[in-house]
Coordinates of C-alpha atoms in Angstrom, one line a residue:
Chain A
X1 CA -13.7 39.4 8.1
X2 CA -15.4 36.4 6.7
X3 CA -16.0 33.5 9.1
X4 CA -16.9 30.0 7.8
X5 CA -18.5 27.1 9.6
X6 CA -18.5 23.5 8.6
X7 CA -20.2 20.2 9.6
X8 CA -22.0 20.1 12.9
X9 CA -20.7 23.6 13.7
X10 CA -22.5 24.9 10.6
X11 CA -25.7 22.9 11.6
X12 CA -25.7 24.1 15.2
X13 CA -25.2 27.7 14.1
X14 CA -27.8 27.3 11.3
X15 CA -25.6 29.1 8.9
X16 CA -22.4 28.5 6.8
X17 CA -20.8 31.9 7.2
X18 CA -20.7 35.3 8.9
X19 CA -19.3 38.6 7.9
X20 CA -17.9 40.5 10.9
X21 CA -16.4 43.8 11.7
X22 CA -14.3 42.8 14.7
X23 CA -13.4 45.0 17.6
X24 CA -9.7 45.7 18.0
X25 CA -9.3 43.6 21.1
X26 CA -10.1 40.4 19.1
X27 CA -6.6 39.5 17.8
X28 CA -6.4 35.7 17.7
X29 CA -8.5 32.6 17.0
X30 CA -9.3 32.0 20.7
X31 CA -10.5 35.5 21.2
X32 CA -12.6 35.3 18.1
X33 CA -14.3 32.2 19.4
X34 CA -15.1 34.0 22.7
X35 CA -16.4 37.0 20.9
X36 CA -18.7 35.0 18.6
X37 CA -20.0 33.0 21.6
X38 CA -20.7 36.1 23.6
X39 CA -22.9 37.5 20.9
X40 CA -24.9 34.4 20.1
X41 CA -26.5 31.7 22.2
X42 CA -26.3 29.0 19.5
X43 CA -22.6 29.8 19.1
X44 CA -22.0 29.7 22.8
X45 CA -23.3 26.1 22.8
X46 CA -21.6 25.1 19.6
X47 CA -18.2 26.4 20.7
X48 CA -18.5 25.2 24.3
X49 CA -15.9 22.5 24.0
X50 CA -12.9 24.3 22.5
X51 CA -11.0 21.0 22.2
X52 CA -13.4 20.0 19.4
X53 CA -12.9 23.2 17.5
X54 CA -10.3 23.3 14.6
X55 CA -9.5 26.5 12.8
X56 CA -8.0 27.7 9.5
X57 CA -6.9 31.2 8.9
X58 CA -6.7 32.2 5.2
X59 CA -6.6 28.5 4.2
X60 CA -4.0 27.5 6.7
X61 CA -4.6 25.1 9.6
X62 CA -3.7 26.9 12.8
X63 CA -3.7 26.6 16.6
X64 CA -6.1 28.8 18.7
X65 CA -3.4 31.3 19.6
X66 CA -2.8 32.2 16.0
X67 CA -3.0 35.9 15.2
X68 CA -5.9 36.9 13.0
X69 CA -5.3 40.6 12.6
X70 CA -5.6 41.4 8.9
X71 CA -6.9 38.0 8.0
X72 CA -9.6 37.8 5.3
X73 CA -11.1 34.4 6.2
X74 CA -11.3 32.3 9.4
X75 CA -12.9 28.9 9.2
X76 CA -14.1 26.8 12.2
X77 CA -14.9 23.1 12.0
X78 CA -14.8 19.9 14.0
X79 CA -11.9 17.4 13.8
X80 CA -11.7 16.1 10.3
X81 CA -13.0 12.7 9.2
X82 CA -12.2 12.3 5.6
X83 CA -10.5 9.4 3.8
Chain B
X1 CA 7.7 24.6 -2.7
X2 CA 10.0 22.0 -4.4
X3 CA 9.1 22.8 -8.0
X4 CA 12.6 21.7 -9.1
X5 CA 12.0 18.2 -7.8
X6 CA 8.5 17.8 -9.1
X7 CA 8.0 18.0 -12.9
X8 CA 4.6 18.8 -14.3
X9 CA 2.0 16.1 -13.6
X10 CA 4.1 14.5 -10.9
X11 CA 1.3 15.5 -8.5
X12 CA -2.4 15.4 -9.4
X13 CA -5.1 16.1 -6.8
X14 CA -8.7 15.8 -7.9
X15 CA -11.8 16.6 -5.8
X16 CA -15.0 15.5 -7.3
X17 CA -18.6 14.5 -6.4
X18 CA -18.9 12.0 -9.2
X19 CA -18.2 8.3 -8.5
X20 CA -14.9 7.0 -10.0
X21 CA -13.8 3.6 -11.2
X22 CA -10.9 2.5 -8.9
X23 CA -9.4 0.0 -11.4
X24 CA -9.6 2.4 -14.4
X25 CA -7.9 5.1 -12.3
X26 CA -5.1 2.7 -11.4
X27 CA -4.6 1.6 -14.9
X28 CA -4.5 5.1 -16.1
X29 CA -2.0 6.0 -13.4
X30 CA 0.5 3.2 -14.2
X31 CA 0.1 3.4 -18.0
X32 CA 3.0 5.8 -18.2
X33 CA 5.3 4.1 -15.7
X34 CA 8.3 6.2 -16.6
X35 CA 10.8 3.7 -15.2
X36 CA 8.8 3.1 -12.1
X37 CA 8.5 -0.6 -11.1
X38 CA 6.3 -0.3 -8.0
X39 CA 2.8 1.1 -7.8
X40 CA 0.7 1.2 -4.7
X41 CA -3.0 2.1 -4.7
X42 CA -5.1 2.7 -1.6
X43 CA -8.8 2.8 -2.0
X44 CA -11.2 3.8 0.7
X45 CA -14.8 2.5 0.4
X46 CA -18.0 3.4 2.1
X47 CA -18.5 0.8 4.8
X48 CA -21.8 -0.6 5.9
X49 CA -21.5 -3.0 8.8
X50 CA -24.1 -5.5 9.8
X51 CA -24.5 -4.0 13.2
X52 CA -24.8 -0.5 11.9
X53 CA -26.1 -0.5 8.3
X54 CA -25.6 2.7 6.4
X55 CA -27.9 3.9 3.7
X56 CA -26.1 7.0 2.6
X57 CA -23.0 9.0 3.5
X58 CA -22.5 12.6 2.8
X59 CA -19.0 14.2 2.8
X60 CA -18.9 17.9 3.5
X61 CA -15.6 19.6 2.6
X62 CA -13.9 23.0 2.5
X63 CA -12.9 23.1 -1.1
X64 CA -10.0 25.5 -1.2
X65 CA -8.3 24.2 1.9
X66 CA -8.9 20.6 0.9
X67 CA -7.2 21.1 -2.4
X68 CA -4.3 22.9 -0.8
X69 CA -3.8 20.4 2.0
X70 CA -3.9 17.4 -0.3
X71 CA -1.5 19.0 -2.7
X72 CA 0.9 19.8 0.1
X73 CA 0.7 16.2 1.4
X74 CA 1.3 14.8 -2.1
X75 CA 4.2 17.1 -2.6
X76 CA 5.8 16.2 0.8
X77 CA 5.4 12.5 0.1
X78 CA 6.9 12.9 -3.4
X79 CA 10.0 14.6 -2.1
X80 CA 10.4 12.6 1.2
X81 CA 10.1 9.2 -0.5
X82 CA 11.6 10.1 -3.9
X83 CA 8.4 9.1 -5.7
X84 CA 8.0 9.4 -9.4
X85 CA 4.4 10.5 -9.2
X86 CA 1.3 10.7 -6.9
X87 CA -2.4 11.0 -7.6
X88 CA -5.1 11.6 -5.0
X89 CA -8.8 11.5 -5.8
X90 CA -11.2 12.4 -3.0
X91 CA -15.0 12.6 -3.4
X92 CA -17.4 14.9 -1.7
X93 CA -21.2 15.0 -1.5
X94 CA -23.5 11.9 -1.4
X95 CA -22.3 8.4 -1.7
X96 CA -23.5 4.9 -0.9
X97 CA -22.2 1.6 0.6
X98 CA -19.2 0.0 -1.2
X99 CA -18.6 3.1 -3.4
X100 CA -15.1 4.5 -3.4
X101 CA -14.5 7.6 -1.3
X102 CA -10.8 8.2 -1.8
X103 CA -8.0 6.8 -3.8
X104 CA -4.3 7.5 -3.3
X105 CA -1.8 6.2 -5.9
X106 CA 2.0 6.3 -5.8
X107 CA 4.6 5.2 -8.3
X108 CA 8.2 4.6 -7.4
X109 CA 11.3 2.8 -8.5
X110 CA 11.2 0.9 -5.2
X111 CA 8.4 -0.8 -3.5
X112 CA 8.9 0.5 0.1
X113 CA 8.8 4.1 -1.1
X114 CA 5.6 3.4 -3.0
X115 CA 4.0 1.8 0.1
X116 CA 5.3 4.6 2.4
X117 CA 4.2 7.4 0.1
X118 CA 0.6 6.2 -0.1
X119 CA 0.5 5.3 3.6
X120 CA 1.9 8.7 4.6
X121 CA -0.7 10.6 2.6
X122 CA -3.5 8.6 4.0
X123 CA -2.4 9.1 7.6
X124 CA -2.2 12.9 7.1
X125 CA -5.3 13.1 5.0
X126 CA -7.3 11.5 7.9
X127 CA -6.6 14.3 10.3
X128 CA -5.5 17.3 8.2
X129 CA -7.7 17.3 5.1
X130 CA -11.0 19.2 5.7
X131 CA -13.7 16.6 5.0
X132 CA -16.5 15.6 7.4
X133 CA -18.6 12.4 7.1
X134 CA -22.3 12.5 7.8
X135 CA -23.9 9.0 7.9
X136 CA -27.5 8.1 7.5
X137 CA -28.5 4.6 8.5
X138 CA -31.3 2.6 10.0
X139 CA -30.3 3.7 13.5
X140 CA -30.5 7.4 12.6
X141 CA -28.2 10.0 11.2
X142 CA -25.0 11.5 12.7
X143 CA -21.7 13.2 12.1
X144 CA -18.9 10.6 12.3
X145 CA -16.6 11.3 15.2
X146 CA -12.8 11.6 14.7
X147 CA -10.7 8.8 16.1
X148 CA -7.7 9.1 18.4
X149 CA -6.1 6.3 16.5
X150 CA -6.0 8.6 13.4
X151 CA -4.3 11.4 15.4
X152 CA -1.6 8.9 16.5
X153 CA -1.1 7.3 13.1
X154 CA 0.9 10.4 11.9
X155 CA 3.5 9.9 14.7
X156 CA 5.2 7.1 12.8
X157 CA 6.4 9.6 10.1
X158 CA 8.1 11.9 12.7
Chain C
X1 CA -3.1 -23.8 9.6
X2 CA -5.7 -21.3 10.8
X3 CA -8.7 -22.5 8.9
X4 CA -11.0 -21.2 11.6
X5 CA -9.8 -17.7 10.9
X6 CA -9.9 -17.9 7.2
X7 CA -13.2 -18.6 5.4
X8 CA -13.1 -20.0 1.9
X9 CA -11.8 -17.5 -0.6
X10 CA -10.2 -15.4 2.0
X11 CA -6.9 -16.3 0.3
X12 CA -6.3 -16.6 -3.4
X13 CA -2.9 -17.2 -4.9
X14 CA -2.7 -17.4 -8.7
X15 CA 0.4 -18.3 -10.7
X16 CA 0.1 -17.6 -14.4
X17 CA 2.1 -17.0 -17.5
X18 CA -0.6 -14.8 -19.1
X19 CA -0.6 -11.1 -18.7
X20 CA -3.3 -9.7 -16.4
X21 CA -5.1 -6.3 -16.2
X22 CA -4.1 -4.7 -12.8
X23 CA -7.2 -2.4 -12.6
X24 CA -9.6 -5.2 -13.6
X25 CA -8.1 -7.4 -10.9
X26 CA -8.4 -4.7 -8.3
X27 CA -12.0 -4.0 -9.2
X28 CA -12.8 -7.7 -9.0
X29 CA -11.2 -7.9 -5.6
X30 CA -13.1 -5.0 -4.0
X31 CA -16.4 -5.8 -5.7
X32 CA -17.4 -7.9 -2.7
X33 CA -16.1 -5.7 0.0
X34 CA -17.8 -7.6 2.9
X35 CA -17.6 -4.7 5.2
X36 CA -14.1 -3.8 4.4
X37 CA -13.4 -0.1 4.0
X38 CA -9.7 -0.2 3.1
X39 CA -8.1 -1.9 0.1
X40 CA -4.4 -1.8 -0.9
X41 CA -3.0 -3.0 -4.2
X42 CA 0.6 -3.3 -4.9
X43 CA 1.6 -3.8 -8.5
X44 CA 5.1 -4.7 -9.6
X45 CA 6.0 -3.8 -13.2
X46 CA 8.8 -4.8 -15.5
X47 CA 11.2 -1.8 -15.4
X48 CA 13.2 -0.7 -18.3
X49 CA 15.6 2.1 -17.4
X50 CA 17.2 4.5 -19.8
X51 CA 20.7 3.5 -18.8
X52 CA 19.9 -0.2 -19.0
X53 CA 17.0 -0.8 -21.4
X54 CA 15.4 -4.3 -21.1
X55 CA 13.8 -6.0 -24.1
X56 CA 12.5 -9.0 -22.3
X57 CA 12.3 -10.5 -18.9
X58 CA 11.8 -14.2 -18.2
X59 CA 10.7 -15.4 -14.8
X60 CA 11.7 -19.0 -13.9
X61 CA 9.9 -20.5 -10.9
X62 CA 9.5 -23.6 -8.9
X63 CA 5.7 -24.1 -9.2
X64 CA 4.9 -26.3 -6.2
X65 CA 7.0 -24.4 -3.8
X66 CA 6.0 -21.0 -5.1
X67 CA 2.3 -21.8 -4.7
X68 CA 2.9 -23.1 -1.2
X69 CA 5.1 -20.2 -0.1
X70 CA 2.7 -17.5 -1.4
X71 CA -0.2 -19.2 0.3
X72 CA 1.7 -19.4 3.6
X73 CA 2.6 -15.7 3.3
X74 CA -0.9 -14.7 2.5
X75 CA -2.3 -16.8 5.4
X76 CA 0.2 -15.3 7.8
X77 CA -0.7 -11.8 6.7
X78 CA -4.4 -12.5 7.0
X79 CA -4.1 -13.7 10.6
X80 CA -1.4 -11.3 11.8
X81 CA -3.1 -8.1 10.5
X82 CA -6.7 -9.3 10.8
X83 CA -7.4 -8.9 7.1
X84 CA -10.7 -9.8 5.4
X85 CA -9.1 -11.2 2.3
X86 CA -5.9 -11.3 0.3
X87 CA -5.1 -12.1 -3.3
X88 CA -1.7 -12.6 -4.9
X89 CA -1.1 -12.9 -8.6
X90 CA 2.4 -13.7 -9.8
X91 CA 3.4 -14.3 -13.4
X92 CA 6.1 -16.6 -14.7
X93 CA 7.6 -17.0 -18.2
X94 CA 8.3 -14.2 -20.7
X95 CA 7.2 -10.6 -20.1
X96 CA 8.0 -7.2 -21.5
X97 CA 8.7 -3.6 -20.2
X98 CA 5.8 -2.0 -18.3
X99 CA 3.9 -5.3 -18.1
X100 CA 2.7 -6.3 -14.6
X101 CA 4.7 -9.1 -12.9
X102 CA 3.0 -9.3 -9.6
X103 CA 0.0 -7.9 -7.8
X104 CA -0.8 -8.2 -4.1
X105 CA -4.2 -7.1 -2.9
X106 CA -5.4 -6.8 0.7
X107 CA -8.8 -5.8 2.1
X108 CA -9.4 -4.8 5.7
X109 CA -11.7 -2.8 7.9
X110 CA -8.8 -0.5 8.7
X111 CA -6.3 1.1 6.5
X112 CA -3.1 0.4 8.4
X113 CA -3.8 -3.3 8.4
X114 CA -4.4 -3.2 4.6
X115 CA -1.1 -1.4 4.0
X116 CA 0.8 -3.7 6.4
X117 CA -0.6 -6.9 4.9
X118 CA 0.4 -6.1 1.3
X119 CA 3.7 -4.7 2.4
X120 CA 4.5 -7.8 4.6
X121 CA 3.7 -10.2 1.7
X122 CA 5.8 -8.2 -0.7
X123 CA 8.8 -8.2 1.7
X124 CA 8.6 -11.9 2.2
X125 CA 7.9 -12.7 -1.4
X126 CA 11.1 -11.0 -2.5
X127 CA 13.3 -13.3 -0.6
X128 CA 11.2 -16.5 0.0
X129 CA 9.2 -17.1 -3.1
X130 CA 11.1 -19.2 -5.6
X131 CA 11.2 -17.0 -8.7
X132 CA 14.3 -15.9 -10.6
X133 CA 14.5 -13.0 -13.1
X134 CA 16.4 -13.3 -16.3
X135 CA 16.8 -10.1 -18.2
X136 CA 17.6 -9.6 -21.8
X137 CA 18.6 -6.1 -22.9
X138 CA 20.8 -4.1 -25.2
X139 CA 23.8 -4.7 -23.0
X140 CA 23.4 -8.5 -22.9
X141 CA 21.4 -11.0 -20.9
X142 CA 21.8 -11.9 -17.3
X143 CA 20.2 -13.4 -14.2
X144 CA 19.2 -10.6 -11.8
X145 CA 21.2 -10.6 -8.6
X146 CA 19.4 -10.7 -5.3
X147 CA 19.6 -7.5 -3.2
X148 CA 20.8 -7.2 0.4
X149 CA 18.1 -4.5 0.9
X150 CA 15.5 -7.2 0.2
X151 CA 17.0 -9.5 2.8
X152 CA 16.8 -6.7 5.4
X153 CA 13.3 -5.5 4.5
X154 CA 11.8 -8.5 6.3
X155 CA 13.4 -7.3 9.6
X156 CA 10.7 -4.7 10.2
X157 CA 8.1 -7.5 10.7
X158 CA 10.0 -9.2 13.5
Chain D
X1 CA 16.1 -39.1 -4.6
X2 CA 15.1 -36.4 -7.1
X3 CA 17.2 -33.3 -7.1
X4 CA 16.1 -30.2 -8.9
X5 CA 18.1 -27.2 -10.2
X6 CA 16.8 -23.7 -11.0
X7 CA 18.0 -20.5 -12.7
X8 CA 21.8 -20.2 -13.2
X9 CA 22.4 -23.4 -11.3
X10 CA 20.3 -25.2 -13.9
X11 CA 22.1 -23.4 -16.7
X12 CA 25.6 -24.2 -15.4
X13 CA 24.7 -27.9 -14.8
X14 CA 23.0 -28.0 -18.2
X15 CA 20.1 -30.0 -16.7
X16 CA 17.0 -29.3 -14.6
X17 CA 17.1 -32.4 -12.5
X18 CA 18.9 -35.6 -11.4
X19 CA 17.8 -38.9 -9.9
X20 CA 20.3 -40.2 -7.3
X21 CA 20.8 -43.2 -5.1
X22 CA 22.7 -41.6 -2.3
X23 CA 25.3 -43.4 -0.2
X24 CA 24.4 -43.6 3.5
X25 CA 26.9 -41.1 4.6
X26 CA 25.1 -38.2 2.7
X27 CA 22.6 -37.2 5.4
X28 CA 22.1 -33.4 5.0
X29 CA 21.9 -30.7 2.4
X30 CA 25.5 -29.6 2.9
X31 CA 26.8 -33.2 2.4
X32 CA 24.6 -33.6 -0.7
X33 CA 26.2 -30.5 -2.2
X34 CA 29.7 -31.9 -1.6
X35 CA 28.7 -35.3 -3.0
X36 CA 27.2 -33.9 -6.2
X37 CA 30.3 -31.6 -6.6
X38 CA 32.7 -34.5 -6.1
X39 CA 31.1 -36.4 -9.0
X40 CA 30.8 -33.6 -11.5
X41 CA 33.1 -30.8 -12.6
X42 CA 30.3 -28.5 -13.7
X43 CA 28.6 -29.0 -10.4
X44 CA 31.8 -28.3 -8.5
X45 CA 32.0 -24.9 -10.2
X46 CA 28.3 -24.2 -9.9
X47 CA 28.2 -25.0 -6.2
X48 CA 31.6 -23.4 -5.4
X49 CA 30.1 -20.5 -3.4
X50 CA 27.8 -22.2 -0.9
X51 CA 26.6 -18.8 0.3
X52 CA 24.8 -18.4 -3.0
X53 CA 23.0 -21.8 -2.8
X54 CA 19.5 -22.0 -1.4
X55 CA 17.8 -25.3 -0.8
X56 CA 14.3 -26.8 -0.4
X57 CA 13.6 -30.3 0.9
X58 CA 10.2 -31.7 0.0
X59 CA 9.0 -28.2 -0.8
X60 CA 10.2 -26.5 2.3
X61 CA 12.9 -23.9 2.4
X62 CA 15.7 -25.2 4.7
X63 CA 19.2 -24.4 5.9
X64 CA 22.2 -26.4 4.7
X65 CA 22.4 -28.5 7.9
X66 CA 18.8 -29.8 7.3
X67 CA 18.5 -33.6 7.4
X68 CA 17.6 -35.2 4.0
X69 CA 17.4 -38.8 5.0
X70 CA 14.1 -40.2 3.6
X71 CA 13.4 -37.0 1.6
X72 CA 11.8 -37.4 -1.9
X73 CA 12.9 -34.1 -3.5
X74 CA 15.7 -31.7 -2.8
X75 CA 15.9 -28.5 -4.9
X76 CA 18.8 -26.1 -5.3
X77 CA 18.7 -22.6 -6.5
X78 CA 20.2 -19.1 -6.2
X79 CA 18.8 -16.4 -3.9
X80 CA 15.3 -15.6 -5.1
X81 CA 14.5 -12.5 -7.2
X82 CA 10.7 -12.5 -7.7
X83 CA 8.2 -9.7 -7.2

């Protein structure tokens, strides 16, 4: 699965994307956040406040309980500030 | 989604890094008015305030999702308000004070629909289009924080 | 009335018979943005519908009252919505399909104020600015009747 | 007192303005309408439906009960259709 990071999440992780083989017990966005954080100190800090984390699964904005099994791309980013 | 209601070119969404000319875009948009008597243009500009002067703003974006979200918002506005056409231009990359960032244009037979269409798109764009502003100024550089007022602005369309 | 809140040039009202270029006017208006990040332009165009084609429209007006009413509306909008500036252009005399009739422009720090300011002025202008449309088309010539919907549109600002 | 007419009122009266010396018993807009109508058949027809008559006294939009004593200019016109 491809995982994308944007804005200050990208900066804090010092990378724009990851490619992961996820364990079977990682089935939704929230579990993915926890799994990434557990494996990476920078990620643990960056994802610390989950209220500030927005997610998109296969180019669709979703809540953190959204199922990611079979998804190709998950993107994480802060609240949007365009316009 | 709603292809029957929206003929070709009724919706145009353009993401670009280049600067654009707001007035030229408006003129282009209303040139083929197709019976529409009311056009509304919203233009968002890079602000530089006296108490926090900005030298440069950089907009990061998630291209595929941004295009999709803006098209969805434009389509929803077109159908909901019975607009004749909608065009959205949003820049990404580096820009400077007073330059245009975004322009939303709506054309309708009736003025309220034109106002509502552009207003609706801007309200949704603020919270649901994947762009992030990074500002560099005399007081340092930082990612712009999202505003609660922007989250609440959408409520009026419920 | 409110001179303290409105510096010179914060309000411009222009009545003219000559055609104007909507995009050029918008560009002129936002050129000096003065810290404003949000500009809204409403442009009203002469409509010619397929089922009632218009050849020519003539706008009669009461010059002194029109100027005064539009200035009052612009001033009220400026103060009520905290706008940075407002410009209203309204034509009179003969005009033709797709030509601009009216343009209302508002500049504000915040987008909702810019939308509301232009929308407010248009709603009041429709019923309280002394202009009368006379349309000449293939089906004859007639004075355009006022619409009840225009009377009611003002209610949302109460 | 100067009285102005616009749009179809002007057309039906076949003139854009009048100059009147009003009798003392004509003190408000409504009475002025009645007085003009009484003296002029075209005006009687043009002013027949008072719901369609708007008025301005010295460049101020007013209701029909508005006092006109001492006013310089009264204008009559149909509901406005600008914009």
